[in-house]
GROMACS .gro file of C-alpha atoms in nm:
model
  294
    1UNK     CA    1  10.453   9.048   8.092
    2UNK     CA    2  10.232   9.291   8.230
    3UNK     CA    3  10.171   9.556   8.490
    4UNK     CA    4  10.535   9.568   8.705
    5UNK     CA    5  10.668   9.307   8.430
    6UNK     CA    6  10.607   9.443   8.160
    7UNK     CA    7  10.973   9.499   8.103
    8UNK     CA    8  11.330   9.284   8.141
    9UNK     CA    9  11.553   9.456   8.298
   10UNK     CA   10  11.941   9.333   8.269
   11UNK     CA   11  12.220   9.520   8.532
   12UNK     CA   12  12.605   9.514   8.588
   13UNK     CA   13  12.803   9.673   8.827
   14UNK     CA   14  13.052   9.865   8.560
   15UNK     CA   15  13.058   9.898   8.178
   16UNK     CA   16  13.202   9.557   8.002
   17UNK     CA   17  13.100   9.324   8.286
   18UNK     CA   18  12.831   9.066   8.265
   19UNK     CA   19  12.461   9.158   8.245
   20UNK     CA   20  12.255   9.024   8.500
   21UNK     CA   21  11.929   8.933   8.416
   22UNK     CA   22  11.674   9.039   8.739
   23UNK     CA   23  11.380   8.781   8.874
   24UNK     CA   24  11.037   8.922   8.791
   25UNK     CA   25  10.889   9.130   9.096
   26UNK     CA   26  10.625   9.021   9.338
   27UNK     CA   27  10.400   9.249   9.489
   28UNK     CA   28  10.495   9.134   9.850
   29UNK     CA   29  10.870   9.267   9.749
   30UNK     CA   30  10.709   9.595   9.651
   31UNK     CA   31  10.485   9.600   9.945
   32UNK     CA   32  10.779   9.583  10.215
   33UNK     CA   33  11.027   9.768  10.034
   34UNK     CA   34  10.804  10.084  10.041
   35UNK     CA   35  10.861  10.039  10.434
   36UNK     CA   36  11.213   9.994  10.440
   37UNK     CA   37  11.531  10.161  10.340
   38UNK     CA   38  11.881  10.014  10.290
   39UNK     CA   39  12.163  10.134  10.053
   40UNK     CA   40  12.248   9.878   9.759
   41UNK     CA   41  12.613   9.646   9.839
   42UNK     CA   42  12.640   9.578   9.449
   43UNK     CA   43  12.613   9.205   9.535
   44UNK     CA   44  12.305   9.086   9.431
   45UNK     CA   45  12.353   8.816   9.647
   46UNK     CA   46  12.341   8.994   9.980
   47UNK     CA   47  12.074   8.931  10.201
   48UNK     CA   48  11.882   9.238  10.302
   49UNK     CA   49  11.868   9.290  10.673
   50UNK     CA   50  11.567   9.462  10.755
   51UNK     CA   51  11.205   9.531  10.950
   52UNK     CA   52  10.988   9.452  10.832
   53UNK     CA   53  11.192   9.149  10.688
   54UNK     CA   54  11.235   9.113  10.322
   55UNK     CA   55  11.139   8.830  10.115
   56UNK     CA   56  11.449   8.806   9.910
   57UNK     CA   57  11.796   8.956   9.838
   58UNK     CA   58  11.942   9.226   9.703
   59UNK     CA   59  11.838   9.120   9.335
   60UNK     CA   60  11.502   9.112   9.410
   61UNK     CA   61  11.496   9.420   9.615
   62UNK     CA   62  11.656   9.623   9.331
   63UNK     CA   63  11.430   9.506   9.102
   64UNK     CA   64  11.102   9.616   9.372
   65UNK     CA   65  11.313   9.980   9.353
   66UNK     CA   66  11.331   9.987   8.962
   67UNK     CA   67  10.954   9.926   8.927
   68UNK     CA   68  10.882  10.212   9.184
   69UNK     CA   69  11.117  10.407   9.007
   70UNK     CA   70  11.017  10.345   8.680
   71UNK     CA   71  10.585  10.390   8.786
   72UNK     CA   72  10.690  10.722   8.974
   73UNK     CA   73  10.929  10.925   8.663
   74UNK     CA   74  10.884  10.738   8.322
   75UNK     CA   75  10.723  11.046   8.135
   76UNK     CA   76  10.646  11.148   7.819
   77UNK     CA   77  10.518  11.488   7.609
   78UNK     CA   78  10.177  11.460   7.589
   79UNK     CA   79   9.972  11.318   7.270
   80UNK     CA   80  10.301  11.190   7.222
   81UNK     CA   81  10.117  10.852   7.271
   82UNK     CA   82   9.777  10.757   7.252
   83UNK     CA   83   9.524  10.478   7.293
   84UNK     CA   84   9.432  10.219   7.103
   85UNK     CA   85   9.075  10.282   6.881
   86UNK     CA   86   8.877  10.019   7.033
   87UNK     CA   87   8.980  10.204   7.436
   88UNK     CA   88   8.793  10.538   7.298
   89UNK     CA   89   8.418  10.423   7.446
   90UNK     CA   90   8.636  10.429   7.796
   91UNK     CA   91   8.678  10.780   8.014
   92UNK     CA   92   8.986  10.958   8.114
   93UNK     CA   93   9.204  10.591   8.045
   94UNK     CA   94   9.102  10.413   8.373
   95UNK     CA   95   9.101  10.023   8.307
   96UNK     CA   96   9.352  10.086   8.025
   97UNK     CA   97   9.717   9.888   8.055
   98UNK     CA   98   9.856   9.935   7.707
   99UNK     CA   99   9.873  10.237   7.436
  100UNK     CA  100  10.039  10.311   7.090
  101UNK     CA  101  10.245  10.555   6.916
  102UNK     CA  102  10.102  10.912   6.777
  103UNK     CA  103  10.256  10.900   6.442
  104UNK     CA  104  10.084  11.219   6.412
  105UNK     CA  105  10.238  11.411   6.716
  106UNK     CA  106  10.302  11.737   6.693
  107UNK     CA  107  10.619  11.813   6.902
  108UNK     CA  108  10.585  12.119   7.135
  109UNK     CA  109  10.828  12.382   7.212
  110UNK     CA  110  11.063  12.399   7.416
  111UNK     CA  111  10.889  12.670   7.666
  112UNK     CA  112  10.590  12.477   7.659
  113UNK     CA  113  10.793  12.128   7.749
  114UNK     CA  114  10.982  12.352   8.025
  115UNK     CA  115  10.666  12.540   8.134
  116UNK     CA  116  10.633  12.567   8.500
  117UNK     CA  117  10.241  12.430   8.510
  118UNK     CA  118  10.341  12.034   8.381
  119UNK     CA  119  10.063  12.046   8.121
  120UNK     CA  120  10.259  11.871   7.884
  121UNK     CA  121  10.413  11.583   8.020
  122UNK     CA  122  10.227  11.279   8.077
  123UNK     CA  123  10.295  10.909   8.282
  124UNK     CA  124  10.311  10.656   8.045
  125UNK     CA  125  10.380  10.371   8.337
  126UNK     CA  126  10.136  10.234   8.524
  127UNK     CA  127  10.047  10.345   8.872
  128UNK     CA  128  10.122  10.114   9.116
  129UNK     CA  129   9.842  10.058   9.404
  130UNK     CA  130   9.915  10.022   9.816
  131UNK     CA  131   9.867   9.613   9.739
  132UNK     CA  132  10.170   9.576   9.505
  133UNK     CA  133  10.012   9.563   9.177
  134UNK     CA  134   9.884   9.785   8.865
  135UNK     CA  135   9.547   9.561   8.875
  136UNK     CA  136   9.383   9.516   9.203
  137UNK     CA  137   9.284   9.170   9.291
  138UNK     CA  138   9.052   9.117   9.565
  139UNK     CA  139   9.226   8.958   9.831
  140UNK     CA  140   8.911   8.750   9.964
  141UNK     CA  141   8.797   8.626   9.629
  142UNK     CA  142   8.773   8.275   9.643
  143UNK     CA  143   8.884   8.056   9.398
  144UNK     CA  144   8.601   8.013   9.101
  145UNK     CA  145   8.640   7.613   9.141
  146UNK     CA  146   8.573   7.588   9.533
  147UNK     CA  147   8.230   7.504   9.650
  148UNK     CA  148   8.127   7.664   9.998
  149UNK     CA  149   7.775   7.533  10.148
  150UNK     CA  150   7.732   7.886  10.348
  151UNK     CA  151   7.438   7.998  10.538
  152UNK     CA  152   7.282   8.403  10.445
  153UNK     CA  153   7.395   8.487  10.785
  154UNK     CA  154   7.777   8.412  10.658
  155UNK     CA  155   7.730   8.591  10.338
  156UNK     CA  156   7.631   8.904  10.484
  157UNK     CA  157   7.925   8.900  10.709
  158UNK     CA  158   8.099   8.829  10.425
  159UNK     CA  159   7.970   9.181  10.244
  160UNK     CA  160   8.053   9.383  10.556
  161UNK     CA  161   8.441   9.242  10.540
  162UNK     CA  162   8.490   9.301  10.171
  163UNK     CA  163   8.767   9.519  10.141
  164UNK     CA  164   8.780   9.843   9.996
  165UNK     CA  165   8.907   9.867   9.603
  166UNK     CA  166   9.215  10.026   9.536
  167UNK     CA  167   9.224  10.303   9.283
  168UNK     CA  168   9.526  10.484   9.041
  169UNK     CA  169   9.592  10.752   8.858
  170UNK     CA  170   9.501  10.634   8.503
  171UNK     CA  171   9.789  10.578   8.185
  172UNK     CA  172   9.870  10.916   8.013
  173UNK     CA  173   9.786  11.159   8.337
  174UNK     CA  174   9.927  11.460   8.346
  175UNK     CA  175  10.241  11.504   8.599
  176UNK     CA  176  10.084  11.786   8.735
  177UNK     CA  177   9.813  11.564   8.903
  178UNK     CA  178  10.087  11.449   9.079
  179UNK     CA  179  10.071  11.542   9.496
  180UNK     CA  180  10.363  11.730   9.625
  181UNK     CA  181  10.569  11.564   9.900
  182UNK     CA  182  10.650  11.732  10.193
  183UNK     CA  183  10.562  12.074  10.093
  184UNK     CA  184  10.759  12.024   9.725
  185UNK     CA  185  10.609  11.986   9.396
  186UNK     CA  186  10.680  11.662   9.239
  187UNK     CA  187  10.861  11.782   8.944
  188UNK     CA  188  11.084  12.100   8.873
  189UNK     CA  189  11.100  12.234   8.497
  190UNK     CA  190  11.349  12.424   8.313
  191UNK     CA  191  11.566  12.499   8.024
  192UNK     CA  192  11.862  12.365   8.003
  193UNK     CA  193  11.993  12.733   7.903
  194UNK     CA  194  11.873  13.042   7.915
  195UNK     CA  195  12.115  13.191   7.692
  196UNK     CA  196  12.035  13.009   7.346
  197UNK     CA  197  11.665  12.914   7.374
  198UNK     CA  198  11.662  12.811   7.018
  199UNK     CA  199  11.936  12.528   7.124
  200UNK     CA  200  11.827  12.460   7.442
  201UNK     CA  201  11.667  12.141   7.565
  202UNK     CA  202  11.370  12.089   7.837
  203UNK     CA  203  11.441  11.949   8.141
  204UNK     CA  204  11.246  11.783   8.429
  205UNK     CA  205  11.431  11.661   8.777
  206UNK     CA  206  11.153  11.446   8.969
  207UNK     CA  207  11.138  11.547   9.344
  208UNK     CA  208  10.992  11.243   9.417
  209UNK     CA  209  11.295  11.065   9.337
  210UNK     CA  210  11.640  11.219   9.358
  211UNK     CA  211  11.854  11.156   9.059
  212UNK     CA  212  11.540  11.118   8.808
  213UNK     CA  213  11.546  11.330   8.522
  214UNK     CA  214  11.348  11.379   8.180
  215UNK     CA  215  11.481  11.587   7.894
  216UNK     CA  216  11.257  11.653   7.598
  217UNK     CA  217  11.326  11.822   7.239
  218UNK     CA  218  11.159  11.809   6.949
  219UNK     CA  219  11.025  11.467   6.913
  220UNK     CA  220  11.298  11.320   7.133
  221UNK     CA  221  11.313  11.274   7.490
  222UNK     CA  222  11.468  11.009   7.744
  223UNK     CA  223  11.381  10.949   8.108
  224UNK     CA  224  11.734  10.870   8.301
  225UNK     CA  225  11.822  10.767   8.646
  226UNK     CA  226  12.145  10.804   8.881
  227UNK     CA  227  12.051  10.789   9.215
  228UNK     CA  228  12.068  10.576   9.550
  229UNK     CA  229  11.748  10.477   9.468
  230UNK     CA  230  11.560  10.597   9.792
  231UNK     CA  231  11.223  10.815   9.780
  232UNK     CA  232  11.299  11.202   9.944
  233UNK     CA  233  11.122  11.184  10.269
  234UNK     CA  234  11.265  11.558  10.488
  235UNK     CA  235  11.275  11.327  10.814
  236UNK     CA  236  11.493  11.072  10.900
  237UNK     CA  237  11.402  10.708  10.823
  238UNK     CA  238  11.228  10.510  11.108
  239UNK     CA  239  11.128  10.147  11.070
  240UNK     CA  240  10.747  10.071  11.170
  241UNK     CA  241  10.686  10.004  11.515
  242UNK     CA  242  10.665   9.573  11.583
  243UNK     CA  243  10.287   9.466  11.579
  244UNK     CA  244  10.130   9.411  11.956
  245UNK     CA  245  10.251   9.155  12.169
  246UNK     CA  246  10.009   8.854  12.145
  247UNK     CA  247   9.805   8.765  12.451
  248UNK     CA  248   9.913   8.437  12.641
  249UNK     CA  249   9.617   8.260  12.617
  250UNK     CA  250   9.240   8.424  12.597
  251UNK     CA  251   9.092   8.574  12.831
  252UNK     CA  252   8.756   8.422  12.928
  253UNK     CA  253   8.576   8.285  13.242
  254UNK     CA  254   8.686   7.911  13.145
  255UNK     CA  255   9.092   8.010  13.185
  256UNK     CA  256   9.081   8.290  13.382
  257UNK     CA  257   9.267   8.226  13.721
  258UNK     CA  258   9.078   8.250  14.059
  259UNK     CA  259   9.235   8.308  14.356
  260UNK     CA  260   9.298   7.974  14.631
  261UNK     CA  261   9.074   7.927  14.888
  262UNK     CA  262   9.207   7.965  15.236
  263UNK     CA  263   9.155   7.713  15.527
  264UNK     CA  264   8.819   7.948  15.676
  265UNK     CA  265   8.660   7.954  15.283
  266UNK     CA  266   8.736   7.545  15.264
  267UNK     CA  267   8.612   7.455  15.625
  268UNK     CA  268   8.291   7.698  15.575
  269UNK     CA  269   8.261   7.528  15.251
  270UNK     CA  270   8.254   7.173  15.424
  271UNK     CA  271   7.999   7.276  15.694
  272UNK     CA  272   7.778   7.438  15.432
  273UNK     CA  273   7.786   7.080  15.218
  274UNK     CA  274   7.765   6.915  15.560
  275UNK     CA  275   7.428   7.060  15.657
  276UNK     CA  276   7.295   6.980  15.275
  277UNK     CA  277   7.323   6.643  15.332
  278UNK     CA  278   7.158   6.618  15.669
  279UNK     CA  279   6.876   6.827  15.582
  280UNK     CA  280   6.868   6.596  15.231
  281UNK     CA  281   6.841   6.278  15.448
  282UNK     CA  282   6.621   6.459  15.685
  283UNK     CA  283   6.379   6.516  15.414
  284UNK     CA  284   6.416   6.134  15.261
  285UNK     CA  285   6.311   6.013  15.634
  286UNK     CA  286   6.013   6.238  15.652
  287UNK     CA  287   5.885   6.127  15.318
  288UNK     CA  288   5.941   5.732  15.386
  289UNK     CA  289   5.747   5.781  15.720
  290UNK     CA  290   5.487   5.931  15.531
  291UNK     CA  291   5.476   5.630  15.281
  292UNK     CA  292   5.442   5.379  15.592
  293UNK     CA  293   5.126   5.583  15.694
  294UNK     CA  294   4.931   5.561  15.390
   0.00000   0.00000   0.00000
């Protein structure tokens, strides 16, 4: 797979039960469960009751949460991977969806691994955009084996609607790129003990994410997860507002409703059409005399 399925992921609900394998994800389920926020049953059967309504159940809504989770805090020490050869023509890793092991990394110490600044931890998942996806697909791309007959004027309408490309932050960024939410950074760095820094181990807690944590040493590290699996927001959750309420019908001058005439507006009417008529046949009298003449 690639992008948000790259990886299988298999769950259970406690150690010696039967793994579950989860559906791939769909960026429509990633899309809406950005916007919403319900606790996990353990039934990945139940539906999920929400607005805006999800398209699925609680399997494929935990899955949507692992792939946020997993784009947001999978990190690594940096150089720790690196691109491929043939990538090295292309700048800063934009475009890129795949790297390789540094067999010759160099681990770093642990005060650099723990250092405040996040110089030396890097993403190594892919960002995920506002449409859903790690690649962004133009939504009004048509298909390369329709044939439209379509005027210039419809083509330049066409250009003005294109919608506006969605960019990431490249593989292998630096986690101090990353923007602070609500007024927090989005990771915290320490030791895991001050006491023994030759024993000690760095460690990372994501802000982002509550219950996401990286520890590094030496050439080991592990990115772990025990959380509810909700984003930290400091307010309390409130769904989006329901879109407009549609009109009844369009408003223009062939539907729009006029008033009823009263009895004064229909009799002047008749007396008006009344007069037309006689001065009409008037008219068709003078001209037949005049044809007798000649």
């Amino acid at each position: 797979g690639t992008g948000c399925n790259k990886k299988t992921y298999f769950v259970c609900n406690e150690p010696g039960s039967e793994w579950v394998k989860l559906p791939p994800v769909d960026p429509a389920e990633i899309v809406c469960a950005r916007q919403i926020k319900k606790f996990f049953t353990g039934n990945l059967e139940a539906p999920v009751i929400s607005y805006p309504p999800f398209p699925g159940n609680e399997t494929n809504y935990l899955r949507a949460q692992i792939a946020r989770i997993s784009a947001g805090t999978h990190i690594s020490p940096i150089d720790y991977f690196k691109f491929e050869e043939d990538d090295e023509d292309e700048s800063d890793g934009e475009g890129r969806d795949s790297y390789t092991l540094n067999v010759e990394f160099e681990p770093l110490p642990v005060y650099e691994l723990a250092d405040p600044g996040l110089m030396s931890w890097v993403h190594h998942m892919q960002h995920i955009l506002p449409q859903g996806r790690c690649q962004w697909i133009n939504p009004a791309m048509k298909a390369e084996n329709e044939e439209f007959d379509e005027d210039e004027e419809e083509e330049e309408d066409e250009e003005k609607d294109e919608p506006q490309q969605e960019e990431g932050k490249p593989l292998l960024t630096p986690i101090s790129q990353d923007d602070d939410i609500d007024g927090l950074p989005a990771w915290s760095a320490a030791r895991s003990s001050e006491l023994s820094p030759y024993y000690c181990v760095a460690v990372l807690k994501s802000n982002v994410w509550p219950g996401a944590y990286t520890f590094g040493y030496d050439k080991k590290f592990e990115n772990v997860y025990i959380g509810f699996g909700h984003k930290y927001s400091s307010e309390n959750y409130s769904p989006p507002p329901p879109p407009p309420v549609w009109e009844e019908y369009p408003t223009d001058l062939e539907v729009t409703e006029v008033p009823d005439p009263t009895v004064a507006d229909e009799k002047a009417l008749l007396a008006m059409q009344q007069e037309q008529l006689e001065r009409e046949a008037e008219e068709a009298e003078m001209e037949d005399d005049e044809d007798e003449d000649d």
